[in-house]
Amino acid sequence: MLGANGPTGRRVVRLALERGHAVTASTRQPGAFPLQHARLRVAGGDATDPGVARDALEDCDAVISVIGSAYTRRPVTVYSRAASAVVGAMRESGCRRLLAVTSSGVTPLAQRDDLSVPGRAFHRLARRTFGRTVYDDMERMEAVVSDSPVDWTIVRPPGLTDEPGTGYAIAEDVVEGPYCSRDDLAAVLLDQLDDDRYRRRVAAVSTPGLHVGALTTFRREMLKR
């Protein structure tokens, strides 16, 4: 589990343990990881380091990556570098299953017939300005993953929220809905461990009917408050 100490990562780890999985949680700050369990191993280090990736994959049957970065105008490389490290480690270890989270913002606008006129305008704004470096590196990450020989699934959620999960919608490439509960995203990722429908495909996910105020979303996801 890469990116385990983020708001989505913690939910994935918690739900995986509830479902009976043994989990290795990889985080740069292992001492700050809040969960403890007999089936949980916390591995410290930077996921872009191939050695750290190899350690995190020890005795693992699958890898889930929810690596994240705040929006910035500066160059972003964490997504693609972590993907390269984990794919290399998977080739060495023989681990086959990889679930990698990016964003619906990576989906080409020509495919986004689910968006309203304001939504399309916001998509352009995000891709060209404040989110450009993040989305560019997500695209590089997707290229690394999709060109690899592992059994990958790329999962693209829209705006993530902390509201309770109510059940998710999933489809190839595009699905309607502007938001996805982190609870539902965690469920999607773990469900895909035993689901072959989206192996070597892109899966779009959302929480149908979930509505969150624009200001709340901006503060939580862009300002990280």
PDB file of N, CA, C and O in Angstrom, residues 106-175:
ATOM      1  N   VAL A 106      -7.396  13.569 -15.662  1.00  0.00           N
ATOM      2  CA  VAL A 106      -6.502  13.068 -16.702  1.00  0.00           C
ATOM      3  C   VAL A 106      -7.280  12.682 -17.949  1.00  0.00           C
ATOM      4  O   VAL A 106      -6.745  12.680 -19.054  1.00  0.00           O
ATOM      5  N   THR A 107      -8.555  12.366 -17.789  1.00  0.00           N
ATOM      6  CA  THR A 107      -9.376  11.939 -18.918  1.00  0.00           C
ATOM      7  C   THR A 107      -9.477  13.060 -19.947  1.00  0.00           C
ATOM      8  O   THR A 107      -9.807  14.195 -19.592  1.00  0.00           O
ATOM      9  N   PRO A 108      -9.183  12.783 -21.218  1.00  0.00           N
ATOM     10  CA  PRO A 108      -9.285  13.829 -22.243  1.00  0.00           C
ATOM     11  C   PRO A 108     -10.676  14.461 -22.269  1.00  0.00           C
ATOM     12  O   PRO A 108     -11.685  13.761 -22.142  1.00  0.00           O
ATOM     13  N   LEU A 109     -10.703  15.766 -22.434  1.00  0.00           N
ATOM     14  CA  LEU A 109     -11.971  16.486 -22.400  1.00  0.00           C
ATOM     15  C   LEU A 109     -12.936  15.986 -23.472  1.00  0.00           C
ATOM     16  O   LEU A 109     -14.154  15.988 -23.275  1.00  0.00           O
ATOM     17  N   ALA A 110     -12.409  15.529 -24.602  1.00  0.00           N
ATOM     18  CA  ALA A 110     -13.267  15.022 -25.674  1.00  0.00           C
ATOM     19  C   ALA A 110     -14.084  13.812 -25.237  1.00  0.00           C
ATOM     20  O   ALA A 110     -15.145  13.531 -25.807  1.00  0.00           O
ATOM     21  N   GLN A 111     -13.601  13.090 -24.192  1.00  0.00           N
ATOM     22  CA  GLN A 111     -14.332  11.928 -23.686  1.00  0.00           C
ATOM     23  C   GLN A 111     -15.294  12.279 -22.564  1.00  0.00           C
ATOM     24  O   GLN A 111     -16.074  11.433 -22.133  1.00  0.00           O
ATOM     25  N   ARG A 112     -15.234  13.523 -22.065  1.00  0.00           N
ATOM     26  CA  ARG A 112     -15.991  13.893 -20.871  1.00  0.00           C
ATOM     27  C   ARG A 112     -17.369  14.445 -21.210  1.00  0.00           C
ATOM     28  O   ARG A 112     -17.705  15.587 -20.926  1.00  0.00           O
ATOM     29  N   ASP A 113     -18.214  13.607 -21.840  1.00  0.00           N
ATOM     30  CA  ASP A 113     -19.570  14.052 -22.141  1.00  0.00           C
ATOM     31  C   ASP A 113     -20.449  14.086 -20.895  1.00  0.00           C
ATOM     32  O   ASP A 113     -21.616  14.474 -20.957  1.00  0.00           O
ATOM     33  N   ASP A 114     -19.879  13.697 -19.738  1.00  0.00           N
ATOM     34  CA  ASP A 114     -20.613  13.760 -18.480  1.00  0.00           C
ATOM     35  C   ASP A 114     -20.580  15.159 -17.874  1.00  0.00           C
ATOM     36  O   ASP A 114     -21.326  15.444 -16.939  1.00  0.00           O
ATOM     37  N   LEU A 115     -19.731  16.044 -18.393  1.00  0.00           N
ATOM     38  CA  LEU A 115     -19.535  17.350 -17.777  1.00  0.00           C
ATOM     39  C   LEU A 115     -20.515  18.387 -18.311  1.00  0.00           C
ATOM     40  O   LEU A 115     -20.845  18.406 -19.494  1.00  0.00           O
ATOM     41  N   SER A 116     -20.947  19.269 -17.412  1.00  0.00           N
ATOM     42  CA  SER A 116     -21.751  20.418 -17.800  1.00  0.00           C
ATOM     43  C   SER A 116     -20.845  21.459 -18.450  1.00  0.00           C
ATOM     44  O   SER A 116     -19.608  21.319 -18.458  1.00  0.00           O
ATOM     45  N   VAL A 117     -21.431  22.535 -18.967  1.00  0.00           N
ATOM     46  CA  VAL A 117     -20.630  23.607 -19.557  1.00  0.00           C
ATOM     47  C   VAL A 117     -19.680  24.212 -18.520  1.00  0.00           C
ATOM     48  O   VAL A 117     -18.477  24.365 -18.789  1.00  0.00           O
ATOM     49  N   PRO A 118     -20.149  24.551 -17.280  1.00  0.00           N
ATOM     50  CA  PRO A 118     -19.205  25.037 -16.270  1.00  0.00           C
ATOM     51  C   PRO A 118     -18.158  23.990 -15.907  1.00  0.00           C
ATOM     52  O   PRO A 118     -16.996  24.321 -15.653  1.00  0.00           O
ATOM     53  N   GLY A 119     -18.572  22.729 -15.881  1.00  0.00           N
ATOM     54  CA  GLY A 119     -17.629  21.666 -15.567  1.00  0.00           C
ATOM     55  C   GLY A 119     -16.537  21.539 -16.608  1.00  0.00           C
ATOM     56  O   GLY A 119     -15.368  21.302 -16.280  1.00  0.00           O
ATOM     57  N   ARG A 120     -16.878  21.700 -17.871  1.00  0.00           N
ATOM     58  CA  ARG A 120     -15.883  21.642 -18.938  1.00  0.00           C
ATOM     59  C   ARG A 120     -14.923  22.822 -18.843  1.00  0.00           C
ATOM     60  O   ARG A 120     -13.711  22.673 -19.051  1.00  0.00           O
ATOM     61  N   ALA A 121     -15.457  23.987 -18.479  1.00  0.00           N
ATOM     62  CA  ALA A 121     -14.603  25.168 -18.318  1.00  0.00           C
ATOM     63  C   ALA A 121     -13.624  24.969 -17.165  1.00  0.00           C
ATOM     64  O   ALA A 121     -12.438  25.323 -17.266  1.00  0.00           O
ATOM     65  N   PHE A 122     -14.117  24.380 -16.065  1.00  0.00           N
ATOM     66  CA  PHE A 122     -13.241  24.135 -14.918  1.00  0.00           C
ATOM     67  C   PHE A 122     -12.177  23.102 -15.261  1.00  0.00           C
ATOM     68  O   PHE A 122     -11.014  23.220 -14.837  1.00  0.00           O
ATOM     69  N   HIS A 123     -12.556  22.083 -16.031  1.00  0.00           N
ATOM     70  CA  HIS A 123     -11.604  21.056 -16.451  1.00  0.00           C
ATOM     71  C   HIS A 123     -10.450  21.703 -17.232  1.00  0.00           C
ATOM     72  O   HIS A 123      -9.278  21.417 -16.978  1.00  0.00           O
ATOM     73  N   ARG A 124     -10.790  22.576 -18.173  1.00  0.00           N
ATOM     74  CA  ARG A 124      -9.750  23.261 -18.947  1.00  0.00           C
ATOM     75  C   ARG A 124      -8.862  24.106 -18.046  1.00  0.00           C
ATOM     76  O   ARG A 124      -7.626  24.114 -18.194  1.00  0.00           O
ATOM     77  N   LEU A 125      -9.495  24.834 -17.115  1.00  0.00           N
ATOM     78  CA  LEU A 125      -8.740  25.695 -16.208  1.00  0.00           C
ATOM     79  C   LEU A 125      -7.763  24.883 -15.369  1.00  0.00           C
ATOM     80  O   LEU A 125      -6.587  25.250 -15.216  1.00  0.00           O
ATOM     81  N   ALA A 126      -8.237  23.767 -14.821  1.00  0.00           N
ATOM     82  CA  ALA A 126      -7.387  22.933 -13.966  1.00  0.00           C
ATOM     83  C   ALA A 126      -6.222  22.345 -14.753  1.00  0.00           C
ATOM     84  O   ALA A 126      -5.083  22.323 -14.280  1.00  0.00           O
ATOM     85  N   ARG A 127      -6.509  21.870 -15.963  1.00  0.00           N
ATOM     86  CA  ARG A 127      -5.453  21.227 -16.759  1.00  0.00           C
ATOM     87  C   ARG A 127      -4.401  22.222 -17.226  1.00  0.00           C
ATOM     88  O   ARG A 127      -3.235  21.877 -17.382  1.00  0.00           O
ATOM     89  N   ARG A 128      -4.809  23.453 -17.453  1.00  0.00           N
ATOM     90  CA  ARG A 128      -3.895  24.423 -18.056  1.00  0.00           C
ATOM     91  C   ARG A 128      -3.199  25.319 -17.043  1.00  0.00           C
ATOM     92  O   ARG A 128      -2.190  25.940 -17.372  1.00  0.00           O
ATOM     93  N   THR A 129      -3.742  25.388 -15.820  1.00  0.00           N
ATOM     94  CA  THR A 129      -3.171  26.336 -14.863  1.00  0.00           C
ATOM     95  C   THR A 129      -2.766  25.648 -13.569  1.00  0.00           C
ATOM     96  O   THR A 129      -1.720  25.007 -13.501  1.00  0.00           O
ATOM     97  N   PHE A 130      -3.594  25.746 -12.514  1.00  0.00           N
ATOM     98  CA  PHE A 130      -3.157  25.332 -11.177  1.00  0.00           C
ATOM     99  C   PHE A 130      -2.911  23.841 -11.034  1.00  0.00           C
ATOM    100  O   PHE A 130      -2.151  23.414 -10.165  1.00  0.00           O
ATOM    101  N   GLY A 131      -3.538  22.994 -11.862  1.00  0.00           N
ATOM    102  CA  GLY A 131      -3.332  21.552 -11.744  1.00  0.00           C
ATOM    103  C   GLY A 131      -2.452  20.950 -12.819  1.00  0.00           C
ATOM    104  O   GLY A 131      -2.262  19.729 -12.846  1.00  0.00           O
ATOM    105  N   ARG A 132      -1.874  21.789 -13.669  1.00  0.00           N
ATOM    106  CA  ARG A 132      -1.186  21.278 -14.853  1.00  0.00           C
ATOM    107  C   ARG A 132      -0.040  20.333 -14.507  1.00  0.00           C
ATOM    108  O   ARG A 132       0.065  19.240 -15.077  1.00  0.00           O
ATOM    109  N   THR A 133       0.825  20.718 -13.579  1.00  0.00           N
ATOM    110  CA  THR A 133       2.004  19.888 -13.302  1.00  0.00           C
ATOM    111  C   THR A 133       1.616  18.566 -12.639  1.00  0.00           C
ATOM    112  O   THR A 133       2.254  17.535 -12.879  1.00  0.00           O
ATOM    113  N   VAL A 134       0.569  18.594 -11.809  1.00  0.00           N
ATOM    114  CA  VAL A 134       0.100  17.355 -11.186  1.00  0.00           C
ATOM    115  C   VAL A 134      -0.484  16.416 -12.232  1.00  0.00           C
ATOM    116  O   VAL A 134      -0.133  15.228 -12.299  1.00  0.00           O
ATOM    117  N   TYR A 135      -1.377  16.939 -13.079  1.00  0.00           N
ATOM    118  CA  TYR A 135      -2.005  16.088 -14.083  1.00  0.00           C
ATOM    119  C   TYR A 135      -1.003  15.603 -15.128  1.00  0.00           C
ATOM    120  O   TYR A 135      -1.110  14.475 -15.613  1.00  0.00           O
ATOM    121  N   ASP A 136      -0.037  16.446 -15.475  1.00  0.00           N
ATOM    122  CA  ASP A 136       0.998  15.999 -16.423  1.00  0.00           C
ATOM    123  C   ASP A 136       1.745  14.796 -15.872  1.00  0.00           C
ATOM    124  O   ASP A 136       2.042  13.841 -16.607  1.00  0.00           O
ATOM    125  N   ASP A 137       2.063  14.827 -14.566  1.00  0.00           N
ATOM    126  CA  ASP A 137       2.800  13.693 -14.003  1.00  0.00           C
ATOM    127  C   ASP A 137       1.896  12.478 -13.824  1.00  0.00           C
ATOM    128  O   ASP A 137       2.365  11.342 -13.925  1.00  0.00           O
ATOM    129  N   MET A 138       0.614  12.699 -13.555  1.00  0.00           N
ATOM    130  CA  MET A 138      -0.316  11.568 -13.538  1.00  0.00           C
ATOM    131  C   MET A 138      -0.353  10.880 -14.897  1.00  0.00           C
ATOM    132  O   MET A 138      -0.413   9.646 -14.980  1.00  0.00           O
ATOM    133  N   GLU A 139      -0.311  11.672 -15.978  1.00  0.00           N
ATOM    134  CA  GLU A 139      -0.278  11.077 -17.310  1.00  0.00           C
ATOM    135  C   GLU A 139       0.988  10.249 -17.514  1.00  0.00           C
ATOM    136  O   GLU A 139       0.942   9.152 -18.098  1.00  0.00           O
ATOM    137  N   ARG A 140       2.108  10.759 -17.028  1.00  0.00           N
ATOM    138  CA  ARG A 140       3.353   9.985 -17.127  1.00  0.00           C
ATOM    139  C   ARG A 140       3.250   8.700 -16.307  1.00  0.00           C
ATOM    140  O   ARG A 140       3.727   7.636 -16.736  1.00  0.00           O
ATOM    141  N   MET A 141       2.621   8.787 -15.131  1.00  0.00           N
ATOM    142  CA  MET A 141       2.421   7.600 -14.301  1.00  0.00           C
ATOM    143  C   MET A 141       1.568   6.568 -15.044  1.00  0.00           C
ATOM    144  O   MET A 141       1.898   5.372 -15.062  1.00  0.00           O
ATOM    145  N   GLU A 142       0.491   7.021 -15.655  1.00  0.00           N
ATOM    146  CA  GLU A 142      -0.381   6.095 -16.376  1.00  0.00           C
ATOM    147  C   GLU A 142       0.366   5.425 -17.528  1.00  0.00           C
ATOM    148  O   GLU A 142       0.150   4.248 -17.818  1.00  0.00           O
ATOM    149  N   ALA A 143       1.246   6.174 -18.187  1.00  0.00           N
ATOM    150  CA  ALA A 143       2.026   5.590 -19.277  1.00  0.00           C
ATOM    151  C   ALA A 143       2.966   4.506 -18.760  1.00  0.00           C
ATOM    152  O   ALA A 143       3.095   3.433 -19.371  1.00  0.00           O
ATOM    153  N   VAL A 144       3.621   4.777 -17.625  1.00  0.00           N
ATOM    154  CA  VAL A 144       4.519   3.775 -17.037  1.00  0.00           C
ATOM    155  C   VAL A 144       3.741   2.514 -16.674  1.00  0.00           C
ATOM    156  O   VAL A 144       4.156   1.386 -16.973  1.00  0.00           O
ATOM    157  N   VAL A 145       2.605   2.698 -16.036  1.00  0.00           N
ATOM    158  CA  VAL A 145       1.808   1.558 -15.583  1.00  0.00           C
ATOM    159  C   VAL A 145       1.240   0.776 -16.766  1.00  0.00           C
ATOM    160  O   VAL A 145       1.335  -0.461 -16.825  1.00  0.00           O
ATOM    161  N   SER A 146       0.645   1.477 -17.727  1.00  0.00           N
ATOM    162  CA  SER A 146      -0.025   0.783 -18.832  1.00  0.00           C
ATOM    163  C   SER A 146       0.961   0.111 -19.789  1.00  0.00           C
ATOM    164  O   SER A 146       0.587  -0.830 -20.499  1.00  0.00           O
ATOM    165  N   ASP A 147       2.203   0.583 -19.812  1.00  0.00           N
ATOM    166  CA  ASP A 147       3.225  -0.054 -20.650  1.00  0.00           C
ATOM    167  C   ASP A 147       3.914  -1.229 -19.951  1.00  0.00           C
ATOM    168  O   ASP A 147       4.731  -1.916 -20.566  1.00  0.00           O
ATOM    169  N   SER A 148       3.591  -1.463 -18.696  1.00  0.00           N
ATOM    170  CA  SER A 148       4.248  -2.517 -17.924  1.00  0.00           C
ATOM    171  C   SER A 148       3.571  -3.865 -18.167  1.00  0.00           C
ATOM    172  O   SER A 148       2.425  -3.927 -18.631  1.00  0.00           O
ATOM    173  N   PRO A 149       4.246  -4.965 -17.823  1.00  0.00           N
ATOM    174  CA  PRO A 149       3.668  -6.295 -18.032  1.00  0.00           C
ATOM    175  C   PRO A 149       2.769  -6.771 -16.901  1.00  0.00           C
ATOM    176  O   PRO A 149       2.236  -7.881 -16.964  1.00  0.00           O
ATOM    177  N   VAL A 150       2.575  -5.965 -15.852  1.00  0.00           N
ATOM    178  CA  VAL A 150       1.802  -6.413 -14.700  1.00  0.00           C
ATOM    179  C   VAL A 150       0.304  -6.321 -14.992  1.00  0.00           C
ATOM    180  O   VAL A 150      -0.120  -5.716 -15.978  1.00  0.00           O
ATOM    181  N   ASP A 151      -0.497  -6.917 -14.132  1.00  0.00           N
ATOM    182  CA  ASP A 151      -1.959  -6.865 -14.268  1.00  0.00           C
ATOM    183  C   ASP A 151      -2.474  -5.599 -13.584  1.00  0.00           C
ATOM    184  O   ASP A 151      -2.868  -5.604 -12.423  1.00  0.00           O
ATOM    185  N   TRP A 152      -2.461  -4.504 -14.320  1.00  0.00           N
ATOM    186  CA  TRP A 152      -2.767  -3.200 -13.741  1.00  0.00           C
ATOM    187  C   TRP A 152      -4.227  -2.802 -13.947  1.00  0.00           C
ATOM    188  O   TRP A 152      -4.886  -3.258 -14.882  1.00  0.00           O
ATOM    189  N   THR A 153      -4.690  -1.965 -13.054  1.00  0.00           N
ATOM    190  CA  THR A 153      -5.932  -1.213 -13.241  1.00  0.00           C
ATOM    191  C   THR A 153      -5.661   0.216 -12.805  1.00  0.00           C
ATOM    192  O   THR A 153      -5.171   0.437 -11.690  1.00  0.00           O
ATOM    193  N   ILE A 154      -5.931   1.166 -13.676  1.00  0.00           N
ATOM    194  CA  ILE A 154      -5.832   2.578 -13.330  1.00  0.00           C
ATOM    195  C   ILE A 154      -7.219   3.059 -12.930  1.00  0.00           C
ATOM    196  O   ILE A 154      -8.185   2.883 -13.674  1.00  0.00           O
ATOM    197  N   VAL A 155      -7.321   3.636 -11.740  1.00  0.00           N
ATOM    198  CA  VAL A 155      -8.607   4.085 -11.203  1.00  0.00           C
ATOM    199  C   VAL A 155      -8.623   5.610 -11.183  1.00  0.00           C
ATOM    200  O   VAL A 155      -7.759   6.240 -10.587  1.00  0.00           O
ATOM    201  N   ARG A 156      -9.622   6.193 -11.850  1.00  0.00           N
ATOM    202  CA  ARG A 156      -9.733   7.647 -11.948  1.00  0.00           C
ATOM    203  C   ARG A 156     -10.991   8.150 -11.226  1.00  0.00           C
ATOM    204  O   ARG A 156     -12.081   8.109 -11.787  1.00  0.00           O
ATOM    205  N   PRO A 157     -10.851   8.632 -10.000  1.00  0.00           N
ATOM    206  CA  PRO A 157     -11.990   9.258  -9.329  1.00  0.00           C
ATOM    207  C   PRO A 157     -12.058  10.749  -9.663  1.00  0.00           C
ATOM    208  O   PRO A 157     -11.041  11.354 -10.033  1.00  0.00           O
ATOM    209  N   PRO A 158     -13.225  11.370  -9.491  1.00  0.00           N
ATOM    210  CA  PRO A 158     -13.334  12.823  -9.594  1.00  0.00           C
ATOM    211  C   PRO A 158     -12.932  13.458  -8.257  1.00  0.00           C
ATOM    212  O   PRO A 158     -12.082  12.919  -7.550  1.00  0.00           O
ATOM    213  N   GLY A 159     -13.555  14.573  -7.871  1.00  0.00           N
ATOM    214  CA  GLY A 159     -13.230  15.215  -6.606  1.00  0.00           C
ATOM    215  C   GLY A 159     -13.476  14.292  -5.424  1.00  0.00           C
ATOM    216  O   GLY A 159     -14.562  13.720  -5.290  1.00  0.00           O
ATOM    217  N   LEU A 160     -12.470  14.120  -4.578  1.00  0.00           N
ATOM    218  CA  LEU A 160     -12.585  13.231  -3.421  1.00  0.00           C
ATOM    219  C   LEU A 160     -13.084  14.006  -2.209  1.00  0.00           C
ATOM    220  O   LEU A 160     -12.691  15.155  -1.983  1.00  0.00           O
ATOM    221  N   THR A 161     -13.938  13.367  -1.427  1.00  0.00           N
ATOM    222  CA  THR A 161     -14.508  14.014  -0.248  1.00  0.00           C
ATOM    223  C   THR A 161     -14.471  13.067   0.942  1.00  0.00           C
ATOM    224  O   THR A 161     -14.309  11.848   0.792  1.00  0.00           O
ATOM    225  N   ASP A 162     -14.643  13.632   2.132  1.00  0.00           N
ATOM    226  CA  ASP A 162     -14.659  12.838   3.366  1.00  0.00           C
ATOM    227  C   ASP A 162     -16.067  12.419   3.783  1.00  0.00           C
ATOM    228  O   ASP A 162     -16.231  11.820   4.848  1.00  0.00           O
ATOM    229  N   GLU A 163     -17.066  12.732   2.976  1.00  0.00           N
ATOM    230  CA  GLU A 163     -18.432  12.310   3.306  1.00  0.00           C
ATOM    231  C   GLU A 163     -18.520  10.779   3.326  1.00  0.00           C
ATOM    232  O   GLU A 163     -17.777  10.106   2.596  1.00  0.00           O
ATOM    233  N   PRO A 164     -19.406  10.210   4.154  1.00  0.00           N
ATOM    234  CA  PRO A 164     -19.531   8.751   4.222  1.00  0.00           C
ATOM    235  C   PRO A 164     -19.873   8.148   2.862  1.00  0.00           C
ATOM    236  O   PRO A 164     -20.606   8.737   2.067  1.00  0.00           O
ATOM    237  N   GLY A 165     -19.330   6.974   2.601  1.00  0.00           N
ATOM    238  CA  GLY A 165     -19.632   6.284   1.357  1.00  0.00           C
ATOM    239  C   GLY A 165     -21.062   5.773   1.332  1.00  0.00           C
ATOM    240  O   GLY A 165     -21.592   5.330   2.350  1.00  0.00           O
ATOM    241  N   THR A 166     -21.669   5.839   0.165  1.00  0.00           N
ATOM    242  CA  THR A 166     -23.043   5.355   0.001  1.00  0.00           C
ATOM    243  C   THR A 166     -23.158   4.334  -1.118  1.00  0.00           C
ATOM    244  O   THR A 166     -24.253   3.963  -1.513  1.00  0.00           O
ATOM    245  N   GLY A 167     -22.018   3.897  -1.656  1.00  0.00           N
ATOM    246  CA  GLY A 167     -22.020   2.972  -2.781  1.00  0.00           C
ATOM    247  C   GLY A 167     -21.505   3.656  -4.033  1.00  0.00           C
ATOM    248  O   GLY A 167     -21.859   4.796  -4.313  1.00  0.00           O
ATOM    249  N   TYR A 168     -20.663   2.967  -4.788  1.00  0.00           N
ATOM    250  CA  TYR A 168     -19.995   3.609  -5.909  1.00  0.00           C
ATOM    251  C   TYR A 168     -20.544   3.143  -7.248  1.00  0.00           C
ATOM    252  O   TYR A 168     -21.173   2.089  -7.369  1.00  0.00           O
ATOM    253  N   ALA A 169     -20.297   3.974  -8.269  1.00  0.00           N
ATOM    254  CA  ALA A 169     -20.530   3.609  -9.667  1.00  0.00           C
ATOM    255  C   ALA A 169     -19.165   3.450 -10.317  1.00  0.00           C
ATOM    256  O   ALA A 169     -18.230   4.196 -10.032  1.00  0.00           O
ATOM    257  N   ILE A 170     -19.049   2.479 -11.218  1.00  0.00           N
ATOM    258  CA  ILE A 170     -17.774   2.228 -11.894  1.00  0.00           C
ATOM    259  C   ILE A 170     -18.059   1.881 -13.345  1.00  0.00           C
ATOM    260  O   ILE A 170     -19.034   1.194 -13.663  1.00  0.00           O
ATOM    261  N   ALA A 171     -17.218   2.400 -14.233  1.00  0.00           N
ATOM    262  CA  ALA A 171     -17.345   2.111 -15.660  1.00  0.00           C
ATOM    263  C   ALA A 171     -15.992   2.353 -16.314  1.00  0.00           C
ATOM    264  O   ALA A 171     -15.122   3.010 -15.736  1.00  0.00           O
ATOM    265  N   GLU A 172     -15.818   1.837 -17.511  1.00  0.00           N
ATOM    266  CA  GLU A 172     -14.563   2.046 -18.203  1.00  0.00           C
ATOM    267  C   GLU A 172     -14.466   3.478 -18.718  1.00  0.00           C
ATOM    268  O   GLU A 172     -15.410   3.979 -19.356  1.00  0.00           O
ATOM    269  N   ASP A 173     -13.377   4.147 -18.426  1.00  0.00           N
ATOM    270  CA  ASP A 173     -13.020   5.483 -18.909  1.00  0.00           C
ATOM    271  C   ASP A 173     -13.803   6.629 -18.276  1.00  0.00           C
ATOM    272  O   ASP A 173     -13.215   7.566 -17.757  1.00  0.00           O
ATOM    273  N   VAL A 174     -15.138   6.616 -18.341  1.00  0.00           N
ATOM    274  CA  VAL A 174     -15.932   7.755 -17.860  1.00  0.00           C
ATOM    275  C   VAL A 174     -17.155   7.257 -17.114  1.00  0.00           C
ATOM    276  O   VAL A 174     -17.800   6.288 -17.522  1.00  0.00           O
ATOM    277  N   VAL A 175     -17.483   7.920 -15.994  1.00  0.00           N
ATOM    278  CA  VAL A 175     -18.709   7.639 -15.253  1.00  0.00           C
ATOM    279  C   VAL A 175     -19.254   8.964 -14.747  1.00  0.00           C
ATOM    280  O   VAL A 175     -18.493   9.888 -14.444  1.00  0.00           O
TER     281      VAL A 175
END
